[in-house]
mmCIF file of C-alpha atoms in Angstrom:
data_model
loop_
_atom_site.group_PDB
_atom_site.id
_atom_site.type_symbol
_atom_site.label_atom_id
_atom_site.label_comp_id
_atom_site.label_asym_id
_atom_site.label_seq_id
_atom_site.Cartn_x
_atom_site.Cartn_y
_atom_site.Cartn_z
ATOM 1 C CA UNK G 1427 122.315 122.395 109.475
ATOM 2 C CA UNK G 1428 123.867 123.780 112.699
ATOM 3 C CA UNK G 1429 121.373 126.073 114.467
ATOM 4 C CA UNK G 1430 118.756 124.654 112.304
ATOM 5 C CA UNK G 1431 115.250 124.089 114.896
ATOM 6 C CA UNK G 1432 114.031 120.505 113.836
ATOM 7 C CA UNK G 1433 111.244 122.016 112.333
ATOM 8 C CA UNK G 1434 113.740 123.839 109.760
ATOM 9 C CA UNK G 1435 115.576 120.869 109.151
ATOM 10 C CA UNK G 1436 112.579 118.519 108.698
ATOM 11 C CA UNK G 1437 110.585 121.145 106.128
ATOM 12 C CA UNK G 1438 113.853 120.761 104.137
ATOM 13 C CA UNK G 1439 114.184 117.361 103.377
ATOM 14 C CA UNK G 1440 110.557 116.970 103.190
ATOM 15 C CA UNK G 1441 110.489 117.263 99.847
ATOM 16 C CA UNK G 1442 113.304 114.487 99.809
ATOM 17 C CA UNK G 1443 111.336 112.297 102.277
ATOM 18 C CA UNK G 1444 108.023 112.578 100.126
ATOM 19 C CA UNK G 1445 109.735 111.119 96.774
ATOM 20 C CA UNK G 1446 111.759 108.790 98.578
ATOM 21 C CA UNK G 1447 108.211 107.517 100.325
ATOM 22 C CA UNK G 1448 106.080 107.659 97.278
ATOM 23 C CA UNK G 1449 108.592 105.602 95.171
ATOM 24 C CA UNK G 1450 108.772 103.084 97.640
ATOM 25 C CA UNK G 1451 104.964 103.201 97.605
ATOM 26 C CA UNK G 1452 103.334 104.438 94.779
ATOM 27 C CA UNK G 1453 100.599 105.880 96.571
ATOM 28 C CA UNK G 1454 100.523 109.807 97.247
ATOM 29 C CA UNK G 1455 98.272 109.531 100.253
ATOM 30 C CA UNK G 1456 100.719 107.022 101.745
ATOM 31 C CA UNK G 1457 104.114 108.582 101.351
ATOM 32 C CA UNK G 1458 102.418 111.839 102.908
ATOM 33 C CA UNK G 1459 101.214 109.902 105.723
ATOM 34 C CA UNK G 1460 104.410 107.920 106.178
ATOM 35 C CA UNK G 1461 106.113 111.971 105.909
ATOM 36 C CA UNK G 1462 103.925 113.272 108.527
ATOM 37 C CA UNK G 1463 104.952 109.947 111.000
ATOM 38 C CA UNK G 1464 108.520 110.734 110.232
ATOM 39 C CA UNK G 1465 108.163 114.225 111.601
ATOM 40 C CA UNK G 1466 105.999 113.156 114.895
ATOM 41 C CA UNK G 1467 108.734 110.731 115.541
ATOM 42 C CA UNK G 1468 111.709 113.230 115.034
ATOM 43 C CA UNK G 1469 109.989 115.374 117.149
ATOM 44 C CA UNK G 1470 109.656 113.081 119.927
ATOM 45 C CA UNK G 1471 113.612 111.811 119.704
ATOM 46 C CA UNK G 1472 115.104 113.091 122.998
ATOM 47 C CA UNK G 1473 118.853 112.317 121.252
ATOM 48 C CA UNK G 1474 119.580 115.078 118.692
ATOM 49 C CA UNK G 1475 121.069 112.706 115.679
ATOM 50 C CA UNK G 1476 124.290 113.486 113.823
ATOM 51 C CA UNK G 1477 122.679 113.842 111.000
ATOM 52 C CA UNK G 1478 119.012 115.149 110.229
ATOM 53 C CA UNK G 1479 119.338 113.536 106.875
ATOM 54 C CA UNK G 1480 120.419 110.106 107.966
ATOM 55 C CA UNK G 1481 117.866 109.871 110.476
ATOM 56 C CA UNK G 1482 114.572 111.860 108.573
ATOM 57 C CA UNK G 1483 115.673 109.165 105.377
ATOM 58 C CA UNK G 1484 116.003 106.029 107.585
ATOM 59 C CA UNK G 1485 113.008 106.696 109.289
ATOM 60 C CA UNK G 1486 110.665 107.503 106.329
ATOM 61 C CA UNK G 1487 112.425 104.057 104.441
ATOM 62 C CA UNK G 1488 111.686 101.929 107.552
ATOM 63 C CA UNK G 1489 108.198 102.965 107.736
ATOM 64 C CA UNK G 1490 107.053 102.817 103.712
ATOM 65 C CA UNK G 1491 108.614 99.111 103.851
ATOM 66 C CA UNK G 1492 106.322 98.330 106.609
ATOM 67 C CA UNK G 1493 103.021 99.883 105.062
ATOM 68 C CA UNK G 1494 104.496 98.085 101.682
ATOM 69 C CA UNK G 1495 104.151 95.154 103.183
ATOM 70 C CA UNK G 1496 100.860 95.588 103.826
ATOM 71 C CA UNK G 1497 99.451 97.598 101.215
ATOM 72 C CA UNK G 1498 100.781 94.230 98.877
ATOM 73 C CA UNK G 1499 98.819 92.127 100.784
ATOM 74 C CA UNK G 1500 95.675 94.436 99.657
ATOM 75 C CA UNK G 1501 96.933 94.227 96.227
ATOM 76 C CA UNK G 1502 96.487 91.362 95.649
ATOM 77 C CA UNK G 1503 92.599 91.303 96.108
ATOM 78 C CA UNK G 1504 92.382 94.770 93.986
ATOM 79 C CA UNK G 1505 89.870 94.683 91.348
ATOM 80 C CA UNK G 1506 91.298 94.839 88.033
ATOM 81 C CA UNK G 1507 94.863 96.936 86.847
ATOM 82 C CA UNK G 1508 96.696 98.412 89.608
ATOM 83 C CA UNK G 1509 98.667 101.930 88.516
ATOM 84 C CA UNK G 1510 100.273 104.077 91.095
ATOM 85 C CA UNK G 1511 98.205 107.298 92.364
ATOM 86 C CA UNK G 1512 99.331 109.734 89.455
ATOM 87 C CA UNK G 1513 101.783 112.218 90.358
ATOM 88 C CA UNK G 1514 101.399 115.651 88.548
ATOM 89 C CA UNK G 1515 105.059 117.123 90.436
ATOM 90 C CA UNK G 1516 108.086 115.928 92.220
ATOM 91 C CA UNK G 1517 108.694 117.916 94.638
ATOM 92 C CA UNK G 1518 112.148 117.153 94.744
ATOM 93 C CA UNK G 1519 114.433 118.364 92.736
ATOM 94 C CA UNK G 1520 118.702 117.777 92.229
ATOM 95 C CA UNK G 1521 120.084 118.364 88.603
ATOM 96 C CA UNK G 1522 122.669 115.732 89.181
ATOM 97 C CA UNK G 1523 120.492 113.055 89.500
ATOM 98 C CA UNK G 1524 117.743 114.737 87.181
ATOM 99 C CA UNK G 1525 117.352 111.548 84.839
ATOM 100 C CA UNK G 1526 117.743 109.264 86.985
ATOM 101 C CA UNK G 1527 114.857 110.971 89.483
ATOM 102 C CA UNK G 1528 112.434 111.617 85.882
ATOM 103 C CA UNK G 1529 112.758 107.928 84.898
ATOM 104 C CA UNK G 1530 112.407 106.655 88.497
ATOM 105 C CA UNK G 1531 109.249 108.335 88.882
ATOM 106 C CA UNK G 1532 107.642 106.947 85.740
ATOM 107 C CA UNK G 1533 104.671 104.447 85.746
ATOM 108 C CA UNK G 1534 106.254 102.122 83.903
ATOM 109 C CA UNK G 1535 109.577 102.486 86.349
ATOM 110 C CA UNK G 1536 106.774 102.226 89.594
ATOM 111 C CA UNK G 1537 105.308 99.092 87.875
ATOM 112 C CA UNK G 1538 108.163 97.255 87.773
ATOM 113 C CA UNK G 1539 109.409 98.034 91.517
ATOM 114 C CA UNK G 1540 106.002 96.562 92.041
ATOM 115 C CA UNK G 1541 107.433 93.125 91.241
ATOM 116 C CA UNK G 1542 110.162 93.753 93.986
ATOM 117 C CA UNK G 1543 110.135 92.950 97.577
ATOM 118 C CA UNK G 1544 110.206 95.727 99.855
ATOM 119 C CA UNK G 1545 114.026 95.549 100.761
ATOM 120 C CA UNK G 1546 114.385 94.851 96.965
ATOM 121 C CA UNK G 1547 112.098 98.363 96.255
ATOM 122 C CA UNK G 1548 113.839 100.813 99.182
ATOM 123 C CA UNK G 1549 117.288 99.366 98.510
ATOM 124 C CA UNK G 1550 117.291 100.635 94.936
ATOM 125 C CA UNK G 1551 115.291 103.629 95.086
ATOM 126 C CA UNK G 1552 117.761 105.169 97.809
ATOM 127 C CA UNK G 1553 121.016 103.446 95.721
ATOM 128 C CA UNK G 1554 120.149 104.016 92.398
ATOM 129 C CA UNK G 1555 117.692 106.884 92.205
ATOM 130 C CA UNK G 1556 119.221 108.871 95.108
ATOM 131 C CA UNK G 1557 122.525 107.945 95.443
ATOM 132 C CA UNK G 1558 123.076 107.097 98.948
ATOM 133 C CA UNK G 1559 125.834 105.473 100.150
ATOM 134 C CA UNK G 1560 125.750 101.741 100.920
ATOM 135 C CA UNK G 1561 126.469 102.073 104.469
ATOM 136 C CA UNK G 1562 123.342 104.571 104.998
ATOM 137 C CA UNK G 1563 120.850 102.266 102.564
ATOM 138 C CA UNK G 1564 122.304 99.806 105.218
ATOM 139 C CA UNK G 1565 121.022 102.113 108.414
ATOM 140 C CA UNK G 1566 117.772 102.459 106.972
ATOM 141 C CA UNK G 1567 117.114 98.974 105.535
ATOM 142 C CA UNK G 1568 118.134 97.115 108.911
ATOM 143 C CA UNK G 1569 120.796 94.934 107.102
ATOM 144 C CA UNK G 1570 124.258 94.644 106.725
ATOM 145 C CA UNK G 1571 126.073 96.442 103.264
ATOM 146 C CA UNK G 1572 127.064 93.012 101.725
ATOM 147 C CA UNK G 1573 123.345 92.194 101.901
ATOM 148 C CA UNK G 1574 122.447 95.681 100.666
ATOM 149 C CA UNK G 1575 124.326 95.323 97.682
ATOM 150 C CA UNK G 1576 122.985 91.826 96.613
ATOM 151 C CA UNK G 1577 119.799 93.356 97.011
ATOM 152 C CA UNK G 1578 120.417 96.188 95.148
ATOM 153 C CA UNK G 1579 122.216 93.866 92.240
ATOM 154 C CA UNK G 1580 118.968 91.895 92.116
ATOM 155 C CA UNK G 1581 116.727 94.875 91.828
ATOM 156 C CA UNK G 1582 118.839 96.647 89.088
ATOM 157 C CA UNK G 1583 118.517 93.460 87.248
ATOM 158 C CA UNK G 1584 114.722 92.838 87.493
ATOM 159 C CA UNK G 1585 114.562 96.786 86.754
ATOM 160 C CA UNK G 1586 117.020 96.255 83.481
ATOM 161 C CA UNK G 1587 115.126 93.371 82.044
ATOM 162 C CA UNK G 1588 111.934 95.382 81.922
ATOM 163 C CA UNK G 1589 112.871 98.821 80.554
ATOM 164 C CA UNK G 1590 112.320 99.831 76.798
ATOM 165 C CA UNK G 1591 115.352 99.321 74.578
ATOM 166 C CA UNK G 1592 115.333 103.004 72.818
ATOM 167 C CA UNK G 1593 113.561 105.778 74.624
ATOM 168 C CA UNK G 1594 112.107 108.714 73.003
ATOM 169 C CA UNK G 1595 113.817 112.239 73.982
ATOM 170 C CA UNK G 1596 111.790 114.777 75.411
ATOM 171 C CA UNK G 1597 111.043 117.046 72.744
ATOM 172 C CA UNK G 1598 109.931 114.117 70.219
ATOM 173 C CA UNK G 1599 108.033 112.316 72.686
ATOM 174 C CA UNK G 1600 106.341 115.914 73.718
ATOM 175 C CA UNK G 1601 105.024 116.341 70.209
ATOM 176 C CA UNK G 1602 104.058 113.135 69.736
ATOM 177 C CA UNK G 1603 101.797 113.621 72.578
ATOM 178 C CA UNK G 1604 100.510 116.619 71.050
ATOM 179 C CA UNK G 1605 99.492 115.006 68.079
ATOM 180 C CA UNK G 1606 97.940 111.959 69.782
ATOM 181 C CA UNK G 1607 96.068 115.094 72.007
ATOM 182 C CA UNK G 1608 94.663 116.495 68.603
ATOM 183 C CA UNK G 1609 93.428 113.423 66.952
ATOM 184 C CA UNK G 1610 91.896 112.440 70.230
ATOM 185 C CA UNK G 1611 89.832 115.683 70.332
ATOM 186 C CA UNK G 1612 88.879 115.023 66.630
ATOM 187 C CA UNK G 1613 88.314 111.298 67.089
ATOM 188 C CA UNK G 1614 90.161 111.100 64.629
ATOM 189 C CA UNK G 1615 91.123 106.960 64.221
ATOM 190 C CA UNK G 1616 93.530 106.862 61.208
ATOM 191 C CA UNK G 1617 95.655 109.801 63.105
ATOM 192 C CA UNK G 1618 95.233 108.183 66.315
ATOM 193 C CA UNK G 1619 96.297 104.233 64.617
ATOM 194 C CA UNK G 1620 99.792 106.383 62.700
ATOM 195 C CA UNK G 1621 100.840 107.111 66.603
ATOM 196 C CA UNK G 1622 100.381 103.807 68.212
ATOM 197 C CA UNK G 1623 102.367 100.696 68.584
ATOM 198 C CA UNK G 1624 101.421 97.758 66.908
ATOM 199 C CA UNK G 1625 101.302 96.038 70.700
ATOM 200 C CA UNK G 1626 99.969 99.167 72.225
ATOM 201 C CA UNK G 1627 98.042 98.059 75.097
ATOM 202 C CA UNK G 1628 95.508 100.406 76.618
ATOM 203 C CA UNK G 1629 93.937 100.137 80.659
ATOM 204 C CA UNK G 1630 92.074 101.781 83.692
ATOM 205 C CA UNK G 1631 92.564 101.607 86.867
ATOM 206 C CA UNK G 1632 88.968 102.193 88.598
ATOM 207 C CA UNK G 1633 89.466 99.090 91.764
ATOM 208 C CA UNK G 1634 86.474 98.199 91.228
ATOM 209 C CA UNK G 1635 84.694 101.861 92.862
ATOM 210 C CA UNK G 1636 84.094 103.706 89.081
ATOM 211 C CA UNK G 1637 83.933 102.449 85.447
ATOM 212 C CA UNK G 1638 87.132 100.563 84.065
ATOM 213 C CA UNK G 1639 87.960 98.800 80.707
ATOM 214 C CA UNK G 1640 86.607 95.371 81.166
ATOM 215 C CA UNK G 1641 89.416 94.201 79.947
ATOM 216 C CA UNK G 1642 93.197 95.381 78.301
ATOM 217 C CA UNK G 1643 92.489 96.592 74.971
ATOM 218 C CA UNK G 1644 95.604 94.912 72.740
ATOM 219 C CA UNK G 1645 96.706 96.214 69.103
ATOM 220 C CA UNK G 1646 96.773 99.568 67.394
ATOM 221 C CA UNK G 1647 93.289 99.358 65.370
ATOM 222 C CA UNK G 1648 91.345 98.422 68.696
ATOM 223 C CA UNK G 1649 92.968 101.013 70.448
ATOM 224 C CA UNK G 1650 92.374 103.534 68.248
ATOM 225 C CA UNK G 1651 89.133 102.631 67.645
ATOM 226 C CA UNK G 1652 88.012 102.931 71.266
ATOM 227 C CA UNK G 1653 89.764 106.029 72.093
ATOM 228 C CA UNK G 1654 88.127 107.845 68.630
ATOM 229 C CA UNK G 1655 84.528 106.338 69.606
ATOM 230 C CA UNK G 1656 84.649 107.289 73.200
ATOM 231 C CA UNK G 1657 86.064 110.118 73.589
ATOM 232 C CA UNK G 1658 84.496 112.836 71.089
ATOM 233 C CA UNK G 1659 81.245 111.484 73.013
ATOM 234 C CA UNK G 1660 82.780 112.391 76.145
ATOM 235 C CA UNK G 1661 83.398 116.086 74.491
ATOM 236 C CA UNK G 1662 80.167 116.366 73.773
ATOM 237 C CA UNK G 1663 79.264 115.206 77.310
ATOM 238 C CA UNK G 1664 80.951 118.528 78.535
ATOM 239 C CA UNK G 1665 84.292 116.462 79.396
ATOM 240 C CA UNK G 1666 87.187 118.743 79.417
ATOM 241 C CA UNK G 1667 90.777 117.615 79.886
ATOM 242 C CA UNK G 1668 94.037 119.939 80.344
ATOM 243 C CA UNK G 1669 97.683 118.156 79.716
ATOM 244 C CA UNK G 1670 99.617 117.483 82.393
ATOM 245 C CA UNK G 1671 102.934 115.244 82.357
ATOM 246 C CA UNK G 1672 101.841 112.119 84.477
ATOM 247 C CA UNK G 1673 104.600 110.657 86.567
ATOM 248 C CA UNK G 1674 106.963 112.781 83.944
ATOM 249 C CA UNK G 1675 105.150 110.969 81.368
ATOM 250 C CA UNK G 1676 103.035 113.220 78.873
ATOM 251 C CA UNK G 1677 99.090 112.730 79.885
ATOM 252 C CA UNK G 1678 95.856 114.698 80.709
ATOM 253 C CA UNK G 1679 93.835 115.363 83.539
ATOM 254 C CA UNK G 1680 90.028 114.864 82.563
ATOM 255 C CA UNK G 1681 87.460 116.763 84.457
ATOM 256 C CA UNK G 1682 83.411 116.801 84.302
ATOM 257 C CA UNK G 1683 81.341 119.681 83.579
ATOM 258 C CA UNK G 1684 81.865 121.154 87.064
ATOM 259 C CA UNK G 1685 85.208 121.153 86.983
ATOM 260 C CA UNK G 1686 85.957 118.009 89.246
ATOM 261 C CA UNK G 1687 88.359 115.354 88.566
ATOM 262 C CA UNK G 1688 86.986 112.630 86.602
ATOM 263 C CA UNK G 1689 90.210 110.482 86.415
ATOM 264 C CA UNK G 1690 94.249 110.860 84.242
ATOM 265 C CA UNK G 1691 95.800 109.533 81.413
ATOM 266 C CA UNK G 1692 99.338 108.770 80.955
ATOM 267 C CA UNK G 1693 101.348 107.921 77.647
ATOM 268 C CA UNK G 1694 104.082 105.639 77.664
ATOM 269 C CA UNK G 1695 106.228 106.390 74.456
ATOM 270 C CA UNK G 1696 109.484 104.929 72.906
ATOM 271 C CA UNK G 1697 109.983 103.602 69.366
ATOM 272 C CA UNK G 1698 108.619 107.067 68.690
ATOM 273 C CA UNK G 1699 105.153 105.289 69.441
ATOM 274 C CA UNK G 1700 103.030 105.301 72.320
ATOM 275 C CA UNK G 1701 102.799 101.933 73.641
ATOM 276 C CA UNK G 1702 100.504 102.213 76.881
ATOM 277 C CA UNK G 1703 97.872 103.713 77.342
ATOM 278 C CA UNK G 1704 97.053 104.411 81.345
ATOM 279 C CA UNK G 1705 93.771 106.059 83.250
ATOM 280 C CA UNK G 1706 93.515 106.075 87.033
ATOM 281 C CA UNK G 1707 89.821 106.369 87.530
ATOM 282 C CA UNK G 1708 89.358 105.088 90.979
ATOM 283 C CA UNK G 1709 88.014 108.326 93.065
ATOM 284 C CA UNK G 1710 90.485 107.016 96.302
ATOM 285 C CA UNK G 1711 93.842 107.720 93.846
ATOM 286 C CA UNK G 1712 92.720 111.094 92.867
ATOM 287 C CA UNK G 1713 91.727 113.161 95.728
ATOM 288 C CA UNK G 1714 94.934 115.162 96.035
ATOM 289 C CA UNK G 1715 94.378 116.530 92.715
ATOM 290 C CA UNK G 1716 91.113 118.262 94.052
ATOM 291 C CA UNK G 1717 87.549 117.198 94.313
ATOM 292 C CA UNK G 1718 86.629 114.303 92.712
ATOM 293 C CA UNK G 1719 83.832 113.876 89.815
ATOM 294 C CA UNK G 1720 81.390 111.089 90.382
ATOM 295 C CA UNK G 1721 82.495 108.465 87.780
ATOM 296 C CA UNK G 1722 79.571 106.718 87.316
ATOM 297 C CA UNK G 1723 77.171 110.057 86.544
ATOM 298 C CA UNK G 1724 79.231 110.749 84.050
ATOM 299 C CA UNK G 1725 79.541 107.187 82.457
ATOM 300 C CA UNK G 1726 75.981 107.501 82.039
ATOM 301 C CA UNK G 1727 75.717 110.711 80.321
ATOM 302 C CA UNK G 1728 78.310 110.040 77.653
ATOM 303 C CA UNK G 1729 76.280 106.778 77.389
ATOM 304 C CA UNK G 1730 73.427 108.715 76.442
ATOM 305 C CA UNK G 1731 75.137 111.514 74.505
ATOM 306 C CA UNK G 1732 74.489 110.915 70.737
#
């Protein structure tokens, strides 16, 4: 990047810093805060470092660990089903690592680096999912490369032991989502039962600030019962929805009758069956995506829809 200004070199990784930030996260708001630190600090380094790279990555993996560290202590007190703040586009992009980036970014994938530590979390996601070297997770981690690679051995382990046995490739698990799309519009329960897992579990993520599942609905005839009760109401309540991939999961984005975000839903499918069902409802996860519908309003309509 020789005769780059730092402002060149820092809107070119940024896309880089951003994923590396919001998969050490899982909170869009977050990694673009923790982005926007990285720059002021960059700009404010008198030395000019050897490597924009090396430092911009560092720098954005030191800070996410510390506002990890915090943000767990926060998650712990959240009401009900935490999901990460759904992500409708990577912005990075690098066909070499294109699977490994796709499954990294997955809720599923971002629910189990929630049972990490932080070192645990940044160690893998620049090691596995980016493919740094060990001597520059090292640099940004603050600990020697023996200790980086336990950690990372640890993490890939905990990562293994929770991943799905036979995942669906893309075109199959794209039109299974279209058919689960259909029979949801129709409310259409047998269709909707033929699609699920037997231990499909189905939950919302509203932290306590809009309406939520009470509880995780368990079992393919519940599910599909709620989804082909509720959701032909919420049709008829002027509820529109648009598919969108979901942390490069198929899902939707539901809006109300103005046009404002009402909350997402995200698939998880293998076994050619879905086997979660996901919404992020609280209003605080979804203001990126535009303005935000008021959750309750709308809650009571559909109530009152016949």
């Amino acid at each position: 990047m020789t005769g780059r200004t730092r402002t060149e070199e820092f809107q070119e990784l940024r896309p880089l810093l951003f994923s590396i930030a919001y998969r050490i996260l899982g909170s869009v708001s977050e990694a673009e805060d923790a982005v926007q630190e990285t720059w002021l600090r960059y700009a404010a380094t008198a030395t000019v470092p050897r490597s924009a790279r090396a430092f911009l990555s560092a720098t954005v993996t030191r800070l996410s660990i510390d506002v990890l560290r915090s943000a767990r202590v926060r998650r712990e007190a959240y009401v009900g089903p935490w999901f990460p703040e759904p992500l409708l586009s990577d912005p990075y992009e690098d066909p070499a690592r294109a699977a490994e980036l796709a499954e990294s970014v997955s809720t599923a994938a971002l629910l189990l680096l929630e049972r990490l530590s932080p070192l645990e979390r940044a160690a893998f996601v620049l090691r596995e999912v980016f493919d740094f070297g060990y001597a520059e997770v090292a640099s940004a981690v603050g600990r020697s490369e023996s200790a980086c690679r336990q950690l990372v051995v640890r993490a890939r382990r905990h990562m293994a032991a929770g991943r799905p046995r036979f995942a669906a490739d893309r075109a199959a698990r794209d039109e299974l989502a279209a058919r689960f799309f259909d029979a949801l519009r129709e409310g259409d329960v047998p269709g909707l039962r033929e699609l699920l897992a037997a231990d499909v579990s189905m939950d919302g993520d509203g932290g306590g600030k809009a309406p939520q599942l009470a509880r995780t609905v368990l079992g393919a005839a519940p599910v599909a019962r709620l989804l082909g009760a509720v959701f032909p109401r919420m049709a008829r309540a002027a509820v529109t929805w648009e598919r969108h991939d979901i942390n490069g999961d198929p899902g939707a984005v539901f809006r109300d009758r103005d046009g404002k975000v009402l909350h997402t839903m995200a698939l998880e499918i293998h076994d050619t069956r879905v086997h979660a069902i996901r919404t992020v409802v609280n209003p605080d996860k979804l203001t990126h995506l535009g303005p935000v519908a008021d959750a309750w309003a709308v809650h009571t309509r559909v109530r009152t829809t016949p």
